PDB file of C-alpha atoms and ligand atoms in Angstrom:
ATOM      1  CA  MET Q 791     -60.030 122.866  68.046  1.00 49.00           C
ATOM      2  CA  SER Q 792     -63.047 122.852  65.774  1.00 59.00           C
ATOM      3  CA  ASN Q 793     -63.848 122.242  62.142  1.00 74.00           C
ATOM      4  CA  GLN Q 794     -60.691 124.079  61.141  1.00 84.00           C
ATOM      5  CA  PRO Q 795     -57.141 123.002  60.332  1.00 88.00           C
ATOM      6  CA  ILE Q 796     -54.603 123.253  63.154  1.00 93.00           C
ATOM      7  CA  ILE Q 797     -51.958 125.821  62.178  1.00 93.00           C
ATOM      8  CA  ILE Q 798     -48.402 125.272  63.418  1.00 93.00           C
ATOM      9  CA  THR Q 799     -46.180 128.353  63.175  1.00 93.00           C
ATOM     10  CA  THR Q 800     -42.984 126.884  64.671  1.00 94.00           C
ATOM     11  CA  LYS Q 801     -40.619 125.239  62.208  1.00 96.00           C
ATOM     12  CA  LEU Q 802     -40.112 121.541  62.943  1.00 97.00           C
ATOM     13  CA  LYS Q 803     -36.530 120.298  63.209  1.00 98.00           C
ATOM     14  CA  ILE Q 804     -35.615 117.443  60.902  1.00 98.00           C
ATOM     15  CA  GLY Q 805     -32.389 115.463  61.149  1.00 98.00           C
ATOM     16  CA  ILE Q 806     -31.013 114.253  57.843  1.00 98.00           C
ATOM     17  CA  SER Q 807     -28.174 112.071  56.564  1.00 98.00           C
ATOM     18  CA  ALA Q 808     -25.792 114.829  55.449  1.00 98.00           C
ATOM     19  CA  CYS Q 809     -25.027 113.210  52.077  1.00 98.00           C
ATOM     20  CA  CYS Q 810     -28.741 113.651  51.148  1.00 97.00           C
ATOM     21  CA  MET Q 811     -28.438 117.386  51.690  1.00 97.00           C
ATOM     22  CA  GLY Q 812     -25.651 117.795  49.186  1.00 97.00           C
ATOM     23  CA  CYS Q 813     -22.686 117.363  51.569  1.00 98.00           C
ATOM     24  CA  PRO Q 814     -19.965 115.393  49.684  1.00 98.00           C
ATOM     25  CA  VAL Q 815     -19.352 113.017  52.611  1.00 98.00           C
ATOM     26  CA  ARG Q 816     -20.012 109.588  51.084  1.00 97.00           C
ATOM     27  CA  TYR Q 817     -17.112 107.129  50.919  1.00 97.00           C
ATOM     28  CA  ASN Q 818     -16.480 108.262  47.318  1.00 97.00           C
ATOM     29  CA  ALA Q 819     -16.678 111.979  48.251  1.00 97.00           C
ATOM     30  CA  LYS Q 820     -20.108 112.390  46.639  1.00 97.00           C
ATOM     31  CA  GLY Q 821     -23.448 113.617  47.944  1.00 97.00           C
ATOM     32  CA  TRP Q 822     -26.904 114.407  46.538  1.00 96.00           C
ATOM     33  CA  ASP Q 823     -29.004 117.441  47.343  1.00 97.00           C
ATOM     34  CA  LEU Q 824     -32.401 115.743  47.597  1.00 97.00           C
ATOM     35  CA  VAL Q 825     -33.808 118.526  49.789  1.00 97.00           C
ATOM     36  CA  LYS Q 826     -33.556 120.782  46.734  1.00 96.00           C
ATOM     37  CA  SER Q 827     -36.565 118.858  45.332  1.00 95.00           C
ATOM     38  CA  LEU Q 828     -38.769 120.495  47.982  1.00 95.00           C
ATOM     39  CA  GLY Q 829     -38.310 123.946  46.452  1.00 93.00           C
ATOM     40  CA  ARG Q 830     -39.545 126.744  48.686  1.00 92.00           C
ATOM     41  CA  GLU Q 831     -40.872 124.248  51.218  1.00 94.00           C
ATOM     42  CA  LYS Q 832     -37.290 123.615  52.282  1.00 96.00           C
ATOM     43  CA  SER Q 833     -37.465 126.793  54.356  1.00 95.00           C
ATOM     44  CA  ASP Q 834     -40.491 125.487  56.331  1.00 96.00           C
ATOM     45  CA  PHE Q 835     -38.156 123.315  58.406  1.00 97.00           C
ATOM     46  CA  VAL Q 836     -34.922 123.602  60.374  1.00 97.00           C
ATOM     47  CA  TRP Q 837     -32.458 121.001  59.089  1.00 98.00           C
ATOM     48  CA  VAL Q 838     -29.947 119.126  61.224  1.00 98.00           C
ATOM     49  CA  PRO Q 839     -27.518 117.239  58.933  1.00 98.00           C
ATOM     50  CA  VAL Q 840     -25.262 114.571  60.454  1.00 98.00           C
ATOM     51  CA  CYS Q 841     -22.882 111.971  59.024  1.00 98.00           C
ATOM     52  CA  PRO Q 842     -21.981 109.133  61.421  1.00 98.00           C
ATOM     53  CA  GLU Q 843     -19.170 107.783  59.216  1.00 98.00           C
ATOM     54  CA  SER Q 844     -17.560 111.230  58.980  1.00 98.00           C
ATOM     55  CA  MET Q 845     -17.943 111.711  62.747  1.00 98.00           C
ATOM     56  CA  ALA Q 846     -16.273 108.308  63.133  1.00 98.00           C
ATOM     57  CA  GLY Q 847     -13.151 109.944  61.725  1.00 98.00           C
ATOM     58  CA  LEU Q 848     -13.034 107.610  58.722  1.00 98.00           C
ATOM     59  CA  GLY Q 849     -12.401 110.539  56.360  1.00 98.00           C
ATOM     60  CA  VAL Q 850     -13.530 111.435  52.839  1.00 98.00           C
ATOM     61  CA  PRO Q 851     -12.831 109.586  50.591  1.00 98.00           C
ATOM     62  CA  ARG Q 852     -12.626 106.297  52.507  1.00 97.00           C
ATOM     63  CA  ASN Q 853     -12.947 102.583  52.021  1.00 97.00           C
ATOM     64  CA  PRO Q 854     -16.648 101.554  52.062  1.00 96.00           C
ATOM     65  CA  ILE Q 855     -17.686  99.640  55.169  1.00 96.00           C
ATOM     66  CA  HIS Q 856     -20.077  96.775  55.880  1.00 95.00           C
ATOM     67  CA  VAL Q 857     -21.435  94.903  58.882  1.00 95.00           C
ATOM     68  CA  VAL Q 858     -20.189  91.379  59.497  1.00 95.00           C
ATOM     69  CA  GLY Q 859     -22.861  89.623  61.566  1.00 94.00           C
ATOM     70  CA  ALA Q 860     -26.632  89.748  61.897  1.00 93.00           C
ATOM     71  CA  ASP Q 861     -27.347  93.483  61.407  1.00 95.00           C
ATOM     72  CA  GLY Q 862     -26.609  96.990  62.713  1.00 96.00           C
ATOM     73  CA  ARG Q 863     -28.439  96.277  65.990  1.00 97.00           C
ATOM     74  CA  ALA Q 864     -25.987  93.462  66.767  1.00 97.00           C
ATOM     75  CA  ILE Q 865     -23.163  96.025  66.672  1.00 97.00           C
ATOM     76  CA  TRP Q 866     -24.573  97.619  69.835  1.00 98.00           C
ATOM     77  CA  THR Q 867     -24.621  94.290  71.693  1.00 97.00           C
ATOM     78  CA  ASN Q 868     -21.094  93.396  70.530  1.00 97.00           C
ATOM     79  CA  GLU Q 869     -22.399  90.467  68.477  1.00 97.00           C
ATOM     80  CA  ALA Q 870     -21.238  91.820  65.117  1.00 96.00           C
ATOM     81  CA  LYS Q 871     -18.457  94.020  63.768  1.00 97.00           C
ATOM     82  CA  VAL Q 872     -17.894  96.686  61.120  1.00 97.00           C
ATOM     83  CA  VAL Q 873     -15.070  96.173  58.643  1.00 97.00           C
ATOM     84  CA  ASN Q 874     -13.932  98.201  55.652  1.00 96.00           C
ATOM     85  CA  ARG Q 875     -13.122  97.017  52.149  1.00 95.00           C
ATOM     86  CA  GLY Q 876      -9.452  96.756  53.119  1.00 95.00           C
ATOM     87  CA  GLY Q 877     -10.369  94.266  55.854  1.00 96.00           C
ATOM     88  CA  ALA Q 878      -9.674  96.608  58.810  1.00 97.00           C
ATOM     89  CA  GLU Q 879     -12.124  96.523  61.696  1.00 98.00           C
ATOM     90  CA  VAL Q 880     -13.664  99.949  62.423  1.00 98.00           C
ATOM     91  CA  THR Q 881     -16.448  98.954  64.827  1.00 98.00           C
ATOM     92  CA  ASP Q 882     -15.477 101.248  67.707  1.00 98.00           C
ATOM     93  CA  ALA Q 883     -14.980 104.251  65.429  1.00 98.00           C
ATOM     94  CA  VAL Q 884     -18.403 103.795  63.743  1.00 98.00           C
ATOM     95  CA  LYS Q 885     -20.124 103.360  67.116  1.00 98.00           C
ATOM     96  CA  ALA Q 886     -18.451 106.539  68.394  1.00 98.00           C
ATOM     97  CA  GLY Q 887     -19.497 108.455  65.244  1.00 98.00           C
ATOM     98  CA  ALA Q 888     -23.096 107.203  65.465  1.00 98.00           C
ATOM     99  CA  SER Q 889     -23.319 108.064  69.177  1.00 98.00           C
ATOM    100  CA  ALA Q 890     -21.940 111.577  68.566  1.00 98.00           C
ATOM    101  CA  CYS Q 891     -24.515 112.171  65.814  1.00 98.00           C
ATOM    102  CA  MET Q 892     -27.334 110.890  68.012  1.00 98.00           C
ATOM    103  CA  GLU Q 893     -26.268 113.260  70.795  1.00 98.00           C
ATOM    104  CA  ALA Q 894     -26.430 116.153  68.312  1.00 98.00           C
ATOM    105  CA  LEU Q 895     -29.927 115.118  67.178  1.00 98.00           C
ATOM    106  CA  GLU Q 896     -31.106 114.893  70.777  1.00 98.00           C
ATOM    107  CA  ARG Q 897     -29.664 118.332  71.568  1.00 98.00           C
ATOM    108  CA  ALA Q 898     -31.463 119.719  68.546  1.00 98.00           C
ATOM    109  CA  ASP Q 899     -34.703 118.034  69.693  1.00 97.00           C
ATOM    110  CA  ILE Q 900     -35.650 116.803  66.228  1.00 98.00           C
ATOM    111  CA  THR Q 901     -39.074 115.306  65.458  1.00 96.00           C
ATOM    112  CA  ALA Q 902     -38.156 113.451  62.265  1.00 98.00           C
ATOM    113  CA  TYR Q 903     -35.123 112.049  60.489  1.00 98.00           C
ATOM    114  CA  ILE Q 904     -34.580 111.647  56.747  1.00 98.00           C
ATOM    115  CA  TYR Q 905     -32.339 108.639  56.235  1.00 98.00           C
ATOM    116  CA  MET Q 906     -30.262 107.347  53.370  1.00 96.00           C
ATOM    117  CA  ASP Q 907     -31.533 103.849  52.681  1.00 90.00           C
ATOM    118  CA  GLY Q 908     -29.007 101.371  51.296  1.00 91.00           C
ATOM    119  CA  SER Q 909     -26.257 102.555  53.685  1.00 94.00           C
ATOM    120  CA  PRO Q 910     -24.767 100.086  56.217  1.00 95.00           C
ATOM    121  CA  THR Q 911     -24.780 102.992  58.682  1.00 97.00           C
ATOM    122  CA  CYS Q 912     -27.821 105.243  58.026  1.00 97.00           C
ATOM    123  CA  GLY Q 913     -30.032 102.607  56.335  1.00 95.00           C
ATOM    124  CA  VAL Q 914     -33.202 101.639  58.179  1.00 93.00           C
ATOM    125  CA  TYR Q 915     -34.994  99.075  55.986  1.00 90.00           C
ATOM    126  CA  ARG Q 916     -32.177  98.393  53.504  1.00 84.00           C
ATOM    127  CA  THR Q 917     -28.437  98.495  54.114  1.00 80.00           C
ATOM    128  CA  THR Q 918     -26.957  97.560  50.736  1.00 75.00           C
ATOM    129  CA  LEU Q 919     -27.415  98.526  47.130  1.00 67.00           C
ATOM    130  CA  LYS Q 920     -30.386  96.705  45.579  1.00 60.00           C
ATOM    131  CA  LYS Q 921     -28.299  94.159  43.651  1.00 59.00           C
ATOM    132  CA  GLN Q 922     -25.896  93.391  46.480  1.00 62.00           C
ATOM    133  CA  LYS Q 923     -26.697  91.030  49.311  1.00 61.00           C
ATOM    134  CA  ARG Q 924     -24.446  92.183  52.088  1.00 65.00           C
ATOM    135  CA  GLY Q 925     -25.685  92.692  55.633  1.00 74.00           C
ATOM    136  CA  ASN Q 926     -29.212  93.077  56.968  1.00 87.00           C
ATOM    137  CA  PRO Q 927     -31.149  96.147  58.063  1.00 92.00           C
ATOM    138  CA  PRO Q 928     -31.179  98.226  60.121  1.00 96.00           C
ATOM    139  CA  GLY Q 929     -27.777  99.893  59.791  1.00 96.00           C
ATOM    140  CA  VAL Q 930     -25.621 100.814  62.774  1.00 98.00           C
ATOM    141  CA  PHE Q 931     -27.095 104.341  63.046  1.00 98.00           C
ATOM    142  CA  GLY Q 932     -30.471 103.184  61.674  1.00 97.00           C
ATOM    143  CA  ALA Q 933     -30.825 100.954  64.761  1.00 98.00           C
ATOM    144  CA  LEU Q 934     -30.445 104.008  67.030  1.00 98.00           C
ATOM    145  CA  LEU Q 935     -32.947 105.989  64.945  1.00 98.00           C
ATOM    146  CA  LEU Q 936     -35.544 103.215  65.316  1.00 97.00           C
ATOM    147  CA  ASP Q 937     -34.981 102.989  69.080  1.00 97.00           C
ATOM    148  CA  LYS Q 938     -35.542 106.739  69.526  1.00 97.00           C
ATOM    149  CA  GLY Q 939     -38.979 106.534  67.901  1.00 95.00           C
ATOM    150  CA  TYR Q 940     -38.373 109.387  65.464  1.00 97.00           C
ATOM    151  CA  PHE Q 941     -40.675 109.865  62.487  1.00 98.00           C
ATOM    152  CA  LEU Q 942     -38.481 108.272  59.795  1.00 98.00           C
ATOM    153  CA  ILE Q 943     -38.618 109.334  56.136  1.00 98.00           C
ATOM    154  CA  PRO Q 944     -36.607 107.674  53.317  1.00 97.00           C
ATOM    155  CA  ALA Q 945     -34.591 110.312  51.449  1.00 97.00           C
ATOM    156  CA  SER Q 946     -35.563 108.936  48.022  1.00 95.00           C
ATOM    157  CA  ASP Q 947     -39.216 109.919  48.658  1.00 96.00           C
ATOM    158  CA  LEU Q 948     -38.245 113.609  48.630  1.00 97.00           C
ATOM    159  CA  GLN Q 949     -38.011 113.358  44.856  1.00 95.00           C
ATOM    160  CA  SER Q 950     -41.686 112.481  44.377  1.00 95.00           C
ATOM    161  CA  PRO Q 951     -44.044 115.457  44.934  1.00 95.00           C
ATOM    162  CA  LEU Q 952     -46.907 113.176  45.971  1.00 96.00           C
ATOM    163  CA  LYS Q 953     -44.849 110.986  48.307  1.00 97.00           C
ATOM    164  CA  TRP Q 954     -43.342 114.073  49.938  1.00 97.00           C
ATOM    165  CA  TRP Q 955     -46.795 115.638  50.318  1.00 97.00           C
ATOM    166  CA  ASP Q 956     -47.938 112.438  52.063  1.00 97.00           C
ATOM    167  CA  TRP Q 957     -44.892 112.377  54.383  1.00 98.00           C
ATOM    168  CA  ARG Q 958     -45.156 116.075  55.186  1.00 97.00           C
ATOM    169  CA  ARG Q 959     -48.859 116.058  56.179  1.00 97.00           C
ATOM    170  CA  ARG Q 960     -48.374 112.888  58.290  1.00 98.00           C
ATOM    171  CA  LEU Q 961     -45.277 114.400  59.931  1.00 98.00           C
ATOM    172  CA  LEU Q 962     -47.163 117.557  60.950  1.00 98.00           C
ATOM    173  CA  ALA Q 963     -50.043 115.463  62.355  1.00 97.00           C
ATOM    174  CA  PHE Q 964     -47.497 113.220  64.152  1.00 98.00           C
ATOM    175  CA  HIS Q 965     -45.823 116.225  65.764  1.00 97.00           C
ATOM    176  CA  TRP Q 966     -49.171 117.644  66.851  1.00 97.00           C
ATOM    177  CA  ILE Q 967     -50.560 114.464  68.434  1.00 97.00           C
ATOM    178  CA  LYS Q 968     -47.210 113.899  70.150  1.00 96.00           C
ATOM    179  CA  THR Q 969     -47.274 117.308  71.822  1.00 95.00           C
ATOM    180  CA  VAL Q 970     -50.935 118.284  72.253  1.00 96.00           C
ATOM    181  CA  GLU Q 971     -52.224 118.315  75.827  1.00 96.00           C
ATOM    182  CA  ILE Q 972     -55.248 116.092  76.396  1.00 95.00           C
ATOM    183  CA  GLU Q 973     -56.594 116.734  79.868  1.00 92.00           C
ATOM    184  CA  ASP Q 974     -60.279 115.964  79.576  1.00 92.00           C
ATOM    185  CA  MET Q 975     -62.827 114.025  77.539  1.00 92.00           C
ATOM    186  CA  LYS Q 976     -63.867 117.092  75.563  1.00 93.00           C
ATOM    187  CA  THR Q 977     -60.302 117.647  74.308  1.00 94.00           C
ATOM    188  CA  LEU Q 978     -59.906 113.926  73.595  1.00 94.00           C
ATOM    189  CA  TYR Q 979     -62.995 113.939  71.347  1.00 94.00           C
ATOM    190  CA  ALA Q 980     -61.829 117.142  69.657  1.00 94.00           C
ATOM    191  CA  VAL Q 981     -58.379 115.656  68.924  1.00 96.00           C
ATOM    192  CA  TRP Q 982     -60.003 112.555  67.434  1.00 96.00           C
ATOM    193  CA  HIS Q 983     -62.321 114.677  65.313  1.00 94.00           C
ATOM    194  CA  GLN Q 984     -59.286 116.520  63.969  1.00 95.00           C
ATOM    195  CA  LEU Q 985     -57.337 113.378  63.064  1.00 96.00           C
ATOM    196  CA  LYS Q 986     -59.973 110.750  62.342  1.00 95.00           C
ATOM    197  CA  PHE Q 987     -60.199 111.429  58.602  1.00 95.00           C
ATOM    198  CA  ILE Q 988     -56.481 110.952  57.972  1.00 96.00           C
ATOM    199  CA  CYS Q 989     -56.506 107.924  60.318  1.00 97.00           C
ATOM    200  CA  GLN Q 990     -59.433 106.408  58.402  1.00 96.00           C
ATOM    201  CA  GLU Q 991     -57.577 106.959  55.153  1.00 96.00           C
ATOM    202  CA  LEU Q 992     -54.454 105.214  56.462  1.00 97.00           C
ATOM    203  CA  ASP Q 993     -56.110 102.277  58.229  1.00 97.00           C
ATOM    204  CA  GLU Q 994     -59.904 102.132  58.135  1.00 96.00           C
ATOM    205  CA  PRO Q 995     -60.484  98.973  60.289  1.00 97.00           C
ATOM    206  CA  TRP Q 996     -58.110 100.183  62.998  1.00 97.00           C
ATOM    207  CA  ALA Q 997     -59.659 103.686  62.983  1.00 97.00           C
ATOM    208  CA  ARG Q 998     -63.135 102.195  63.341  1.00 96.00           C
ATOM    209  CA  ALA Q 999     -61.958 100.080  66.298  1.00 96.00           C
ATOM    210  CA  LEU Q1000     -60.301 103.089  67.949  1.00 95.00           C
ATOM    211  CA  GLY Q1001     -63.473 105.154  67.499  1.00 93.00           C
ATOM    212  CA  LYS Q1002     -65.445 102.415  69.320  1.00 93.00           C
ATOM    213  CA  LYS Q1003     -62.884 102.256  72.156  1.00 92.00           C
ATOM    214  CA  LEU Q1004     -63.099 106.026  72.463  1.00 92.00           C
ATOM    215  CA  ALA Q1005     -66.886 105.925  72.770  1.00 90.00           C
ATOM    216  CA  ALA Q1006     -66.603 103.347  75.579  1.00 90.00           C
ATOM    217  CA  VAL Q1007     -63.850 104.996  77.632  1.00 89.00           C
ATOM    218  CA  ASN Q1008     -64.805 105.982  81.185  1.00 84.00           C
ATOM    219  CA  ARG Q1009     -63.303 108.590  83.511  1.00 80.00           C
ATOM    220  CA  GLU Q1010     -61.348 106.051  85.605  1.00 83.00           C
ATOM    221  CA  ALA Q1011     -59.509 104.710  82.560  1.00 87.00           C
ATOM    222  CA  PHE Q1012     -59.068 108.129  80.949  1.00 90.00           C
ATOM    223  CA  MET Q1013     -55.335 108.729  81.540  1.00 88.00           C
ATOM    224  CA  ASP Q1014     -54.293 105.207  80.476  1.00 90.00           C
ATOM    225  CA  PHE Q1015     -56.493 105.467  77.409  1.00 94.00           C
ATOM    226  CA  VAL Q1016     -54.967 108.802  76.369  1.00 95.00           C
ATOM    227  CA  GLU Q1017     -51.481 107.269  76.234  1.00 93.00           C
ATOM    228  CA  VAL Q1018     -52.673 104.278  74.172  1.00 94.00           C
ATOM    229  CA  PHE Q1019     -54.683 106.632  71.927  1.00 96.00           C
ATOM    230  CA  ARG Q1020     -51.656 108.870  71.376  1.00 97.00           C
ATOM    231  CA  SER Q1021     -49.166 106.082  70.680  1.00 96.00           C
ATOM    232  CA  GLU Q1022     -51.515 104.150  68.354  1.00 97.00           C
ATOM    233  CA  ILE Q1023     -52.192 107.267  66.280  1.00 98.00           C
ATOM    234  CA  MET Q1024     -48.463 108.061  66.105  1.00 97.00           C
ATOM    235  CA  MET Q1025     -47.828 104.517  64.881  1.00 97.00           C
ATOM    236  CA  VAL Q1026     -50.493 104.704  62.170  1.00 98.00           C
ATOM    237  CA  LEU Q1027     -49.309 108.132  60.992  1.00 98.00           C
ATOM    238  CA  ARG Q1028     -45.969 106.516  60.074  1.00 97.00           C
ATOM    239  CA  LYS Q1029     -47.699 104.462  57.365  1.00 95.00           C
ATOM    240  CA  PRO Q1030     -47.586 105.904  53.834  1.00 97.00           C
ATOM    241  CA  SER Q1031     -50.891 106.211  51.988  1.00 97.00           C
ATOM    242  CA  THR Q1032     -51.516 105.387  48.301  1.00 96.00           C
ATOM    243  CA  PRO Q1033     -52.430 107.639  45.329  1.00 94.00           C
ATOM    244  CA  ALA Q1034     -55.833 105.882  45.076  1.00 94.00           C
ATOM    245  CA  LYS Q1035     -56.695 106.499  48.726  1.00 95.00           C
ATOM    246  CA  ILE Q1036     -55.415 110.080  48.566  1.00 96.00           C
ATOM    247  CA  THR Q1037     -57.425 111.031  45.451  1.00 95.00           C
ATOM    248  CA  ASN Q1038     -60.590 109.403  46.800  1.00 94.00           C
ATOM    249  CA  ARG Q1039     -60.316 111.334  50.037  1.00 94.00           C
ATOM    250  CA  LEU Q1040     -59.410 114.533  48.200  1.00 95.00           C
ATOM    251  CA  TRP Q1041     -62.643 114.326  46.200  1.00 95.00           C
ATOM    252  CA  LYS Q1042     -64.703 113.579  49.316  1.00 93.00           C
ATOM    253  CA  HIS Q1043     -63.225 116.492  51.264  1.00 93.00           C
ATOM    254  CA  TYR Q1044     -63.518 118.771  48.256  1.00 95.00           C
ATOM    255  CA  ALA Q1045     -67.284 118.050  48.224  1.00 94.00           C
ATOM    256  CA  HIS Q1046     -67.387 119.077  51.898  1.00 92.00           C
ATOM    257  CA  TYR Q1047     -65.392 122.230  51.117  1.00 93.00           C
ATOM    258  CA  ARG Q1048     -67.760 123.221  48.267  1.00 95.00           C
ATOM    259  CA  LYS Q1049     -70.763 122.756  50.533  1.00 94.00           C
ATOM    260  CA  ALA Q1050     -69.238 124.642  53.461  1.00 92.00           C
ATOM    261  CA  SER Q1051     -67.718 127.529  51.478  1.00 93.00           C
ATOM    262  CA  GLY Q1052     -69.993 127.756  48.438  1.00 94.00           C
ATOM    263  CA  LYS Q1053     -66.821 127.969  46.325  1.00 95.00           C
ATOM    264  CA  SER Q1054     -65.260 125.630  43.804  1.00 94.00           C
ATOM    265  CA  ILE Q1055     -61.660 124.912  42.744  1.00 95.00           C
ATOM    266  CA  PRO Q1056     -61.739 123.985  39.029  1.00 92.00           C
ATOM    267  CA  GLU Q1057     -58.281 122.315  39.099  1.00 93.00           C
ATOM    268  CA  ILE Q1058     -59.459 119.525  41.425  1.00 95.00           C
ATOM    269  CA  ASN Q1059     -60.315 116.344  39.530  1.00 93.00           C
ATOM    270  CA  GLU Q1060     -62.445 113.286  40.263  1.00 92.00           C
ATOM    271  CA  PRO Q1061     -60.575 110.175  41.483  1.00 90.00           C
ATOM    272  CA  THR Q1062     -61.156 108.372  38.159  1.00 92.00           C
ATOM    273  CA  PHE Q1063     -59.534 111.176  36.134  1.00 92.00           C
ATOM    274  CA  LYS Q1064     -56.082 109.967  34.980  1.00 92.00           C
ATOM    275  CA  ARG Q1065     -53.275 112.371  35.906  1.00 93.00           C
ATOM    276  CA  ASN Q1066     -49.705 112.094  37.091  1.00 94.00           C
ATOM    277  CA  VAL Q1067     -48.533 112.355  40.701  1.00 93.00           C
ATOM    278  CA  THR Q1068     -47.190 115.888  40.219  1.00 94.00           C
ATOM    279  CA  THR Q1069     -50.658 117.076  39.152  1.00 95.00           C
ATOM    280  CA  ILE Q1070     -52.277 115.308  42.105  1.00 96.00           C
ATOM    281  CA  ALA Q1071     -49.788 116.931  44.516  1.00 95.00           C
ATOM    282  CA  GLY Q1072     -50.604 120.333  42.965  1.00 95.00           C
ATOM    283  CA  GLU Q1073     -54.353 119.750  43.513  1.00 96.00           C
ATOM    284  CA  LEU Q1074     -53.741 118.772  47.140  1.00 96.00           C
ATOM    285  CA  ILE Q1075     -51.711 121.899  47.814  1.00 94.00           C
ATOM    286  CA  LYS Q1076     -54.443 124.084  46.240  1.00 95.00           C
ATOM    287  CA  MET Q1077     -57.049 122.346  48.407  1.00 95.00           C
ATOM    288  CA  GLU Q1078     -54.923 122.879  51.527  1.00 93.00           C
ATOM    289  CA  ARG Q1079     -54.488 126.586  50.809  1.00 92.00           C
ATOM    290  CA  ALA Q1080     -58.180 127.125  50.112  1.00 94.00           C
ATOM    291  CA  ALA Q1081     -59.135 125.224  53.282  1.00 92.00           C
ATOM    292  CA  VAL Q1082     -56.790 127.372  55.414  1.00 91.00           C
ATOM    293  CA  ASP Q1083     -57.965 130.612  53.785  1.00 92.00           C
ATOM    294  CA  ASP Q1084     -61.619 129.719  54.391  1.00 93.00           C
ATOM    295  CA  GLY Q1085     -61.068 128.150  57.829  1.00 91.00           C
ATOM    296  CA  ILE Q1086     -62.494 124.765  56.788  1.00 92.00           C
ATOM    297  CA  LEU Q1087     -61.000 121.455  57.938  1.00 90.00           C
ATOM    298  CA  PHE Q1088     -59.509 119.491  55.016  1.00 90.00           C
ATOM    299  CA  GLY Q1089     -59.363 116.031  56.572  1.00 89.00           C
ATOM    300  CA  ASN Q1090     -56.477 114.838  54.346  1.00 90.00           C
ATOM    301  CA  THR Q1091     -54.255 117.485  55.968  1.00 93.00           C
ATOM    302  CA  PRO Q1092     -55.552 118.262  59.461  1.00 95.00           C
ATOM    303  CA  VAL Q1093     -52.374 120.088  60.577  1.00 96.00           C
ATOM    304  CA  ILE Q1094     -50.663 122.751  58.477  1.00 94.00           C
ATOM    305  CA  TYR Q1095     -47.462 124.768  58.821  1.00 94.00           C
ATOM    306  CA  ARG Q1096     -47.630 128.460  57.986  1.00 90.00           C
ATOM    307  CA  HIS Q1097     -45.188 131.301  58.474  1.00 81.00           C
ATOM    308  CA  ARG Q1098     -46.334 133.514  61.302  1.00 70.00           C
ATOM    309  CA  LYS Q1099     -48.619 135.967  59.535  1.00 57.00           C
ATOM    310  CA  PRO Q1100     -51.492 137.948  61.079  1.00 49.00           C
ATOM    311  CA  ASP Q1101     -54.083 136.153  58.895  1.00 46.00           C
ATOM    312  CA  TYR Q1102     -53.101 132.725  60.185  1.00 41.00           C
ATOM    313  CA  ASP Q1103     -52.359 133.529  63.830  1.00 43.00           C
ATOM    314  CA  SER Q1104     -54.548 131.558  66.185  1.00 40.00           C
TER     315      SER Q1104
HETATM  316  S1  LIG A 478     -25.315 107.452  54.407  1.00 53.14           S
HETATM  317 FE1  LIG A 478     -24.939 108.306  56.433  1.00 53.14          FE
HETATM  318  S2  LIG A 478     -22.861 107.651  56.976  1.00 53.14           S
HETATM  319 FE2  LIG A 478     -23.083 107.376  54.749  1.00 53.14          FE
HETATM  320  S3  LIG A 478     -22.304 109.272  53.870  1.00 53.14           S
HETATM  321 FE3  LIG A 478     -24.510 109.529  54.112  1.00 53.14          FE
HETATM  322  S4  LIG A 478     -24.708 110.511  56.097  1.00 53.14           S
HETATM  323 FE4  LIG A 478     -22.652 109.666  56.029  1.00 53.14          FE
END
């Protein structure tokens, strides 16, 4: 680790609600291919689609279902039930389908899951259509996803190039901090140096406090501190950023890149320059590529995925 981006060459596995990958498994036999929005980036990941309601054996098409009771969590403590539009109770079937899907995700060893919000089953922060008021989040499967601690991404954000860029760079950093070995103080400092810029962007006061705790840590408390350090960073990396924060940081890191490389990238604009999110995402991707090519750390994206090519092998 140094002033360079970390390059990951293994494709991360991402679980996904199958209806968001084009599988026509919704109650009305429809599906949307939201992954198509990623273009060529789709092949940077291994996808693991699952559909808990299909695995429940409810069939396609089927009567839509909803939770009667507090929320999807209460299903797992037998304090709520799942019924379909015809009034039939399908609680046991939905639990069996959700458990089977979770077993598949665990076998696949996924890092992240892309969920369909608004579903009483896969929804995490919303379990009904916006205008309806039926049931509370999380959904039956959404409750299991939250308990497993996966990096959770709403499927609708795949359609926005900037939101996806933000999710993707945080996901790669999340995977790295989750798996990197930290055995001594030197590595601990190096890991912080790698991630501190993105952490500062996401939550400046918290990052400042963590930096101070890091400076004060002693050898006796080292192992306990590493676990707190790791879990706090993983928690913060789940938070989306904003276009304003992203463009400000882009400009700051671009200044560093120009100084370190002596090169410029004419397409990169100042934060005050008005442009749409697609243009901003394009600038970020150009900056990432240039940073990797020149071996300079671009703090917005400290961890990058690249196909295994001789130029990028570590
Ligand atoms: S939201 Fe989940 S349960 Fe519903 S169709 Fe999609 S994958 Fe299946």
